[in-house]
CSV table of C-alpha atoms in Angstrom, one decimal:
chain,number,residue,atom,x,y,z
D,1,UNK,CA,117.2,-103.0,127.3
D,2,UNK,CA,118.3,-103.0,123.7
D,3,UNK,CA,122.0,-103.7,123.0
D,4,UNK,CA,123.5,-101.2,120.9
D,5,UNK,CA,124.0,-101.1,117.1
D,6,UNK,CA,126.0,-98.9,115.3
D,7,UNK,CA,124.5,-98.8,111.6
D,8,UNK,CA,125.5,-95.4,110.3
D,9,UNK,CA,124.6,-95.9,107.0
D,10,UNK,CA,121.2,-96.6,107.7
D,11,UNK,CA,118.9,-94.6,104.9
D,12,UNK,CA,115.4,-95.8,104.1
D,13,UNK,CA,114.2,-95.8,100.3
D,14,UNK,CA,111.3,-93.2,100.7
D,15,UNK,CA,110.5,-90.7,103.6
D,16,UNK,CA,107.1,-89.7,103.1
D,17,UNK,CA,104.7,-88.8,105.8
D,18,UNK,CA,101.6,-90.8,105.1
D,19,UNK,CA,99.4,-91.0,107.6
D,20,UNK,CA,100.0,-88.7,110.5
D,21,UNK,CA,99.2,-88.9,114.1
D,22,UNK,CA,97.5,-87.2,116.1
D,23,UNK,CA,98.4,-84.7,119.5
D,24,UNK,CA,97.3,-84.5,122.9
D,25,UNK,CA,98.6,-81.2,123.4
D,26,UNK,CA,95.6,-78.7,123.6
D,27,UNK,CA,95.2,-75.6,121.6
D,28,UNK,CA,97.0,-77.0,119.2
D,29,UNK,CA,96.0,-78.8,115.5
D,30,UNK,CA,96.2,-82.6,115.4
D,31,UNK,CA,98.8,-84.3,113.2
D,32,UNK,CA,96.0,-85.8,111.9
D,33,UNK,CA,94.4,-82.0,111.0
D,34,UNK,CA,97.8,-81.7,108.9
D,35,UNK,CA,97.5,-84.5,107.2
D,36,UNK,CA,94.0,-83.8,106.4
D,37,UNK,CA,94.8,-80.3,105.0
D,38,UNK,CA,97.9,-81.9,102.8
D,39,UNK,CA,94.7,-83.0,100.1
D,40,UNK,CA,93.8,-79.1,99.9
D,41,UNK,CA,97.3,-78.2,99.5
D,42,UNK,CA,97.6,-80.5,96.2
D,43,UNK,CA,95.0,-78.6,94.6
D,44,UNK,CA,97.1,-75.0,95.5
D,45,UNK,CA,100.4,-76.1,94.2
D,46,UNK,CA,98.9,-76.9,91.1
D,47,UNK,CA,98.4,-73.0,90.9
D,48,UNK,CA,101.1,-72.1,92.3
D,49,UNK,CA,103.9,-73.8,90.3
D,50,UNK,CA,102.3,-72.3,87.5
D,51,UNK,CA,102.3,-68.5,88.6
D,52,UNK,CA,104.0,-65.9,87.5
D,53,UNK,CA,106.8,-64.8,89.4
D,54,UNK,CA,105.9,-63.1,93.0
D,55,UNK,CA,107.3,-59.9,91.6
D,56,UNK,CA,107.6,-58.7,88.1
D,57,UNK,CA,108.9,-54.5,88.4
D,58,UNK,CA,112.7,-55.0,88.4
D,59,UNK,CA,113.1,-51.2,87.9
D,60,UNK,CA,113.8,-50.7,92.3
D,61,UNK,CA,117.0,-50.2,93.5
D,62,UNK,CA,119.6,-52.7,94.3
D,63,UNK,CA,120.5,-54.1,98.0
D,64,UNK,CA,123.8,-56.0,98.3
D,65,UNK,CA,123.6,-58.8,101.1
D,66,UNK,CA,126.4,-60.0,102.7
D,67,UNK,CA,125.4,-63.8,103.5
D,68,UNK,CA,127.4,-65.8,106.0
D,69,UNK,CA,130.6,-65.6,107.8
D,70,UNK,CA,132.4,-65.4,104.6
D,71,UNK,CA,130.3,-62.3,103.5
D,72,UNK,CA,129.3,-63.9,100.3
D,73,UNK,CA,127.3,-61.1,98.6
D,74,UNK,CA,123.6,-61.4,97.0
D,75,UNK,CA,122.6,-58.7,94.8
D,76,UNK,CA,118.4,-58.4,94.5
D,77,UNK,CA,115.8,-55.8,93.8
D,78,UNK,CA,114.6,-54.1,96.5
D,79,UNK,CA,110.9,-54.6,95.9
D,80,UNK,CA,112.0,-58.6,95.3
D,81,UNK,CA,112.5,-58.6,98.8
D,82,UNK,CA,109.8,-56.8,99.9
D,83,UNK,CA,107.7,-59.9,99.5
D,84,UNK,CA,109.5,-60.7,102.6
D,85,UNK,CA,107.9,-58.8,105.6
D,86,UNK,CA,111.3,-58.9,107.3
D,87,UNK,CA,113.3,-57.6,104.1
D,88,UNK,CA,110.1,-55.0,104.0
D,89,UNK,CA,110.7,-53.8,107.4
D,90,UNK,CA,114.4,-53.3,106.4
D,91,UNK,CA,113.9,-51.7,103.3
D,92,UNK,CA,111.6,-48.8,104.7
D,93,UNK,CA,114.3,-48.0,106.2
D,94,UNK,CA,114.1,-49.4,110.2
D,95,UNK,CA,117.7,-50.6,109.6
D,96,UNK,CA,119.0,-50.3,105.9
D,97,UNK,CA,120.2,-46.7,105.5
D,98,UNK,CA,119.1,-45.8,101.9
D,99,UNK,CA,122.3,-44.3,100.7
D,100,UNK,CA,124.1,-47.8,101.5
D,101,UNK,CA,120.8,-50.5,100.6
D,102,UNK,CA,123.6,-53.1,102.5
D,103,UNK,CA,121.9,-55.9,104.3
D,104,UNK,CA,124.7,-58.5,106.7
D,105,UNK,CA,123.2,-61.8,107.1
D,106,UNK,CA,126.1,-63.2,108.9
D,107,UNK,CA,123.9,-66.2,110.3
D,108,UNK,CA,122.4,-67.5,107.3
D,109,UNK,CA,123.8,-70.1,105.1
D,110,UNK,CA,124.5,-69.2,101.3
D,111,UNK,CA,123.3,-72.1,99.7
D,112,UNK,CA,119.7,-71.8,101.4
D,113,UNK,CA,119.7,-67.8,101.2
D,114,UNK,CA,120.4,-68.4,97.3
D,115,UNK,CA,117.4,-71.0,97.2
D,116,UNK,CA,115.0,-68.5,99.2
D,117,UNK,CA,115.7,-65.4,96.5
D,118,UNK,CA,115.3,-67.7,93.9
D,119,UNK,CA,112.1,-69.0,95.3
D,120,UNK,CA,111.1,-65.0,95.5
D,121,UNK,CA,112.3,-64.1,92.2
D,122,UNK,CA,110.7,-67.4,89.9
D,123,UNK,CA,108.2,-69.1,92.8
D,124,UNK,CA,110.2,-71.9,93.1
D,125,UNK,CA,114.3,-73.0,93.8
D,126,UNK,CA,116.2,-75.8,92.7
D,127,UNK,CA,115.1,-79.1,92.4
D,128,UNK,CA,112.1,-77.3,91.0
D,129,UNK,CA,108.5,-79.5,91.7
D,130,UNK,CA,107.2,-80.9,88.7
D,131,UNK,CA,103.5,-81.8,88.5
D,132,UNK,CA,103.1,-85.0,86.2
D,133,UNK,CA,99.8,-84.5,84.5
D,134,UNK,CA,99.6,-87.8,83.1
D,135,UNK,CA,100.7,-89.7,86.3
D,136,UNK,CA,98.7,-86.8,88.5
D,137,UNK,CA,102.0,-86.9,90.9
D,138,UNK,CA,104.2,-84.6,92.1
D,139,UNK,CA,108.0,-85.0,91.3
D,140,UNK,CA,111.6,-83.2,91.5
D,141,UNK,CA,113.5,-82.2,88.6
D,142,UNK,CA,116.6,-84.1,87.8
D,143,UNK,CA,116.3,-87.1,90.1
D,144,UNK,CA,119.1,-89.4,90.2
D,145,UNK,CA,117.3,-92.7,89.9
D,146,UNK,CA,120.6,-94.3,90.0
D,147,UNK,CA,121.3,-94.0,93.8
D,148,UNK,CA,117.8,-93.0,94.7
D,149,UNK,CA,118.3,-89.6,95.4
D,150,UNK,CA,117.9,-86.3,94.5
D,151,UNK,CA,120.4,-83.5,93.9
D,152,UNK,CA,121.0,-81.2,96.5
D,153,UNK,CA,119.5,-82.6,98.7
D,154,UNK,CA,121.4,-81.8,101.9
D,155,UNK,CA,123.9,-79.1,103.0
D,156,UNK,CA,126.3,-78.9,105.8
D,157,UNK,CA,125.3,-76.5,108.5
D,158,UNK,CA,128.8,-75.2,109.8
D,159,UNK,CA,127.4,-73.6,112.9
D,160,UNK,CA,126.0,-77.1,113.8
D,161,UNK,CA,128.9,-79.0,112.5
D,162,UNK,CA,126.4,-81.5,110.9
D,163,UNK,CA,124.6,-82.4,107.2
D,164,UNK,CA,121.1,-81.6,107.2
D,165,UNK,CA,118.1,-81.7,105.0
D,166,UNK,CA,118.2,-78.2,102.5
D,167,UNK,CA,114.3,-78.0,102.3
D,168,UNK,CA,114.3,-78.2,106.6
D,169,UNK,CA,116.6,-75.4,106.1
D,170,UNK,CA,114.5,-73.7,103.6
D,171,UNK,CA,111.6,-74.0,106.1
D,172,UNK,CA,113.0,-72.8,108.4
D,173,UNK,CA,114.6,-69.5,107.0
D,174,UNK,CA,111.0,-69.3,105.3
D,175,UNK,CA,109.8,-69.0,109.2
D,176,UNK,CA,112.2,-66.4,109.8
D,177,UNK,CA,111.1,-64.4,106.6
D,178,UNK,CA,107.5,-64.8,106.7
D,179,UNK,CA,107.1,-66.8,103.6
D,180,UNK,CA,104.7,-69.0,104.2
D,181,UNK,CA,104.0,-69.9,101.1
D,182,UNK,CA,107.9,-71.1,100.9
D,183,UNK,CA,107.4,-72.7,103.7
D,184,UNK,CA,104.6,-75.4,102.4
D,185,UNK,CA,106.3,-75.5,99.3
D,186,UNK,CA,109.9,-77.0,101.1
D,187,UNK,CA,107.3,-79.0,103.1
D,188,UNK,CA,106.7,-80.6,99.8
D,189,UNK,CA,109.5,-80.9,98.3
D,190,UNK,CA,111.5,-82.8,101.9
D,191,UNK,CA,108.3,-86.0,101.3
D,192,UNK,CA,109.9,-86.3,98.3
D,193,UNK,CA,113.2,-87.0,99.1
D,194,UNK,CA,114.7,-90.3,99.6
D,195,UNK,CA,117.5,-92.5,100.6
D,196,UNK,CA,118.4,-89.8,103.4
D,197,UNK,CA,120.6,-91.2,106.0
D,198,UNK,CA,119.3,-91.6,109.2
D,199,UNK,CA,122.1,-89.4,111.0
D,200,UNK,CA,121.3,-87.1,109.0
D,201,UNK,CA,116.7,-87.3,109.9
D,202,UNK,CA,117.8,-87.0,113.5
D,203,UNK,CA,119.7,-83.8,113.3
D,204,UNK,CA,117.2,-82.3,110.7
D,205,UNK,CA,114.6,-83.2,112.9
D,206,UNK,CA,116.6,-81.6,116.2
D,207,UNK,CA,117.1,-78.3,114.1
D,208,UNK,CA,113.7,-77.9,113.0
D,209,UNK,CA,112.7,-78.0,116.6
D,210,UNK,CA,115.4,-75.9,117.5
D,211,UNK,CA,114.0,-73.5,115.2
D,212,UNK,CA,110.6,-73.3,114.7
D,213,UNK,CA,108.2,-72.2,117.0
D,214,UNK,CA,105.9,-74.6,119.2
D,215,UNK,CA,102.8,-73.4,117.4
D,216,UNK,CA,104.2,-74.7,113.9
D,217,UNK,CA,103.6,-78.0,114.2
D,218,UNK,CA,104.1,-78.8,110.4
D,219,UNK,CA,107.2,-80.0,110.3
D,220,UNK,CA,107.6,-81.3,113.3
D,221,UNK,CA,104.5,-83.6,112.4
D,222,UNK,CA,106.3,-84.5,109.3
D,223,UNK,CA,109.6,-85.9,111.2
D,224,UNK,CA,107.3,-88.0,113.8
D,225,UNK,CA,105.3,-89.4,111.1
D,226,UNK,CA,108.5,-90.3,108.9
D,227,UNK,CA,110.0,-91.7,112.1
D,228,UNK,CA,107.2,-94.0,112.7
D,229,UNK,CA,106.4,-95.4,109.3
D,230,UNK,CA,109.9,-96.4,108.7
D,231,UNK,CA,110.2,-97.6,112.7
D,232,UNK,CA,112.0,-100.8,111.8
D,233,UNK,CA,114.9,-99.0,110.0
D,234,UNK,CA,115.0,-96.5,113.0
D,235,UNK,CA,114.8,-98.9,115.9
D,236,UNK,CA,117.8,-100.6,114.5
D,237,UNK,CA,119.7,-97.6,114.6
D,238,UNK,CA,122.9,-97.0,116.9
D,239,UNK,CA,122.2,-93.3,116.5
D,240,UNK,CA,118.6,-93.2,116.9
D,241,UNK,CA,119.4,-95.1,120.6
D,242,UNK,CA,122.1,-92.5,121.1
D,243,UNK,CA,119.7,-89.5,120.6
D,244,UNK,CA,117.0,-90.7,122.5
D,245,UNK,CA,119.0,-91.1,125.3
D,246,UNK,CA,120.4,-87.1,124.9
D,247,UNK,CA,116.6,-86.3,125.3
D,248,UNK,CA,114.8,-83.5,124.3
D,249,UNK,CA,111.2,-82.6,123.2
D,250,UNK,CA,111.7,-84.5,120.2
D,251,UNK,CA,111.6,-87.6,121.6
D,252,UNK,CA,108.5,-86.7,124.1
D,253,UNK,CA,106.5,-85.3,121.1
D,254,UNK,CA,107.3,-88.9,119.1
D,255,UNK,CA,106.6,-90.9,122.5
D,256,UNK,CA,102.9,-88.9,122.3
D,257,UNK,CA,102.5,-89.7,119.0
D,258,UNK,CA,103.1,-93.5,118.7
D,259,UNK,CA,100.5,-93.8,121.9
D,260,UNK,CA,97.8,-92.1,119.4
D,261,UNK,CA,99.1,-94.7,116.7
D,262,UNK,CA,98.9,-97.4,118.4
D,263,UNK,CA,95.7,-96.1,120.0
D,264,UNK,CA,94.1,-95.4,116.1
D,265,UNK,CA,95.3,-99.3,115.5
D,266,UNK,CA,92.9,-100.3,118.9
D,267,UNK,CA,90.5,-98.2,117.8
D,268,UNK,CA,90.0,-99.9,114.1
D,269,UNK,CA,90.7,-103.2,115.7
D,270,UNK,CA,87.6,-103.2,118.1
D,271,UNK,CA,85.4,-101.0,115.5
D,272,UNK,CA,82.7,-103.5,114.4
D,273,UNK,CA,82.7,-104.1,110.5
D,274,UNK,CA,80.5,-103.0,108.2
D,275,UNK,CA,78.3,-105.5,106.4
D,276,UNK,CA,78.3,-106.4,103.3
């Protein structure tokens, strides 16, 4: 129906959610629920950022972690971790014998494990989110206004072969961890990005819901929400056509959701207005 372009450098100035849409699914929370919930979250991060660090005795033992397929070892306090249920679980002792306190992590990536134990040693990892008191905004440290970006934005995934997103990647080892707070907080920090690529979206977007489970809608919302609200850099894309036509639940979830957009825009349109 649509002949094919291939714009690979298509990027779109800002990413953020906005308003998001809601689900048919049942059992489930809306989009719209999400979104709802993001105004209580502003008040939380405002006390959050400002916390003191999630732990503060650096007196326990030491575990070594040996992150990756190149082993690159972590050193970190054992009670550090324990803010982790799944580092908890090892360091009683289920699998970490105590004479060794040696964790392999042989699937993670090194540049996300190093932002999670930063996260769990100072409450936050680099770009750290800055709360602008006088603009009442949130921003990221040392943004590069030049090419409308942000540092660090991205990593390269080598067991995907692809770039993605660092705070989808954060999220999702968050997940893994049991860090929920993490979690909201790289939730924050991806609206904030910009002048991502859209190759780069798609396969963020495919790994998140590769690897997050059906009941965490979060992210997933976010991606369909982006998707939709910047629709006319999308459509245009060569690689968006090429993923929708690989398929996948992606692409039924962002089907589902542009029906209840379009169906809120009906909705509004026939509403009767109020007088004045």
């Amino acid at each position: 129906m649509f002949g094919r372009r291939n714009h690979h450098n298509d990027s779109f100035s800002k990413h953020r959610a906005g308003k998001s849409v809601s689900s048919s699914k049942p059992g489930k929370r809306s989009f719209r629920d999400h979104a709802a919930a993001s105004k209580k979250m502003e008040k939380s991060f405002t006390k959050k950022t400002e916390s003191p660090p999630m732990g503060s005795n650096l007196t326990s033992p030491i575990v070594t972690l040996c992150v990756g397929p190149g082993q690159r070892l972590f050193a970190a306090h054992e009670n550090i971790l324990s803010n982790s249920p799944f580092f908890a679980a090892i360091c009683r002792g289920q699998f970490l014998e105590s004479s060794s306190k040696r964790v392999n992590l042989p699937e993670e990536i090194p540049e996300v494990f190093s932002s999670v134990l930063e996260y769990l040693y100072k409450g936050d990892y680099y770009p750290k989110l800055l709360h602008n008191k006088r603009r009442n905004t949130w921003e990221l440290e040392d943004t590069d206004t030049a090419n409308n970006n942000t540092v660090e934005s991205t990593v390269y995934h080598q067991g995907c072969g692809q770039t993605l997103l660092k705070d989808t990647l954060v999220y999702c080892t968050a997940e893994r961890y049991g860090l929920d707070e993490l979690k909201r907080l790289a939730l924050r920090k991806q609206g904030l990005q910009s002048g991502i690529q859209v190759t780069t979206i798609l396969a963020s977007a495919r790994y998140a819901y590769a690897n997050t489970p059906e009941n965490d809608s979060k992210l997933r919302a976010h991606y369909l929400a982006l998707i939709i609200r910047s629709r006319n850099i999308f459509k245009r894309s060569g690689t968006m056509q090429m993923e929708m036509e690989a398929g996948g639940l992606l692409f039924f979830d962002l089907f589902v959701a542009i029906c209840n957009h379009m169906d809120d825009l009906s909705a509004a349109t026939k509403s009767p207005r109020t007088p004045r």
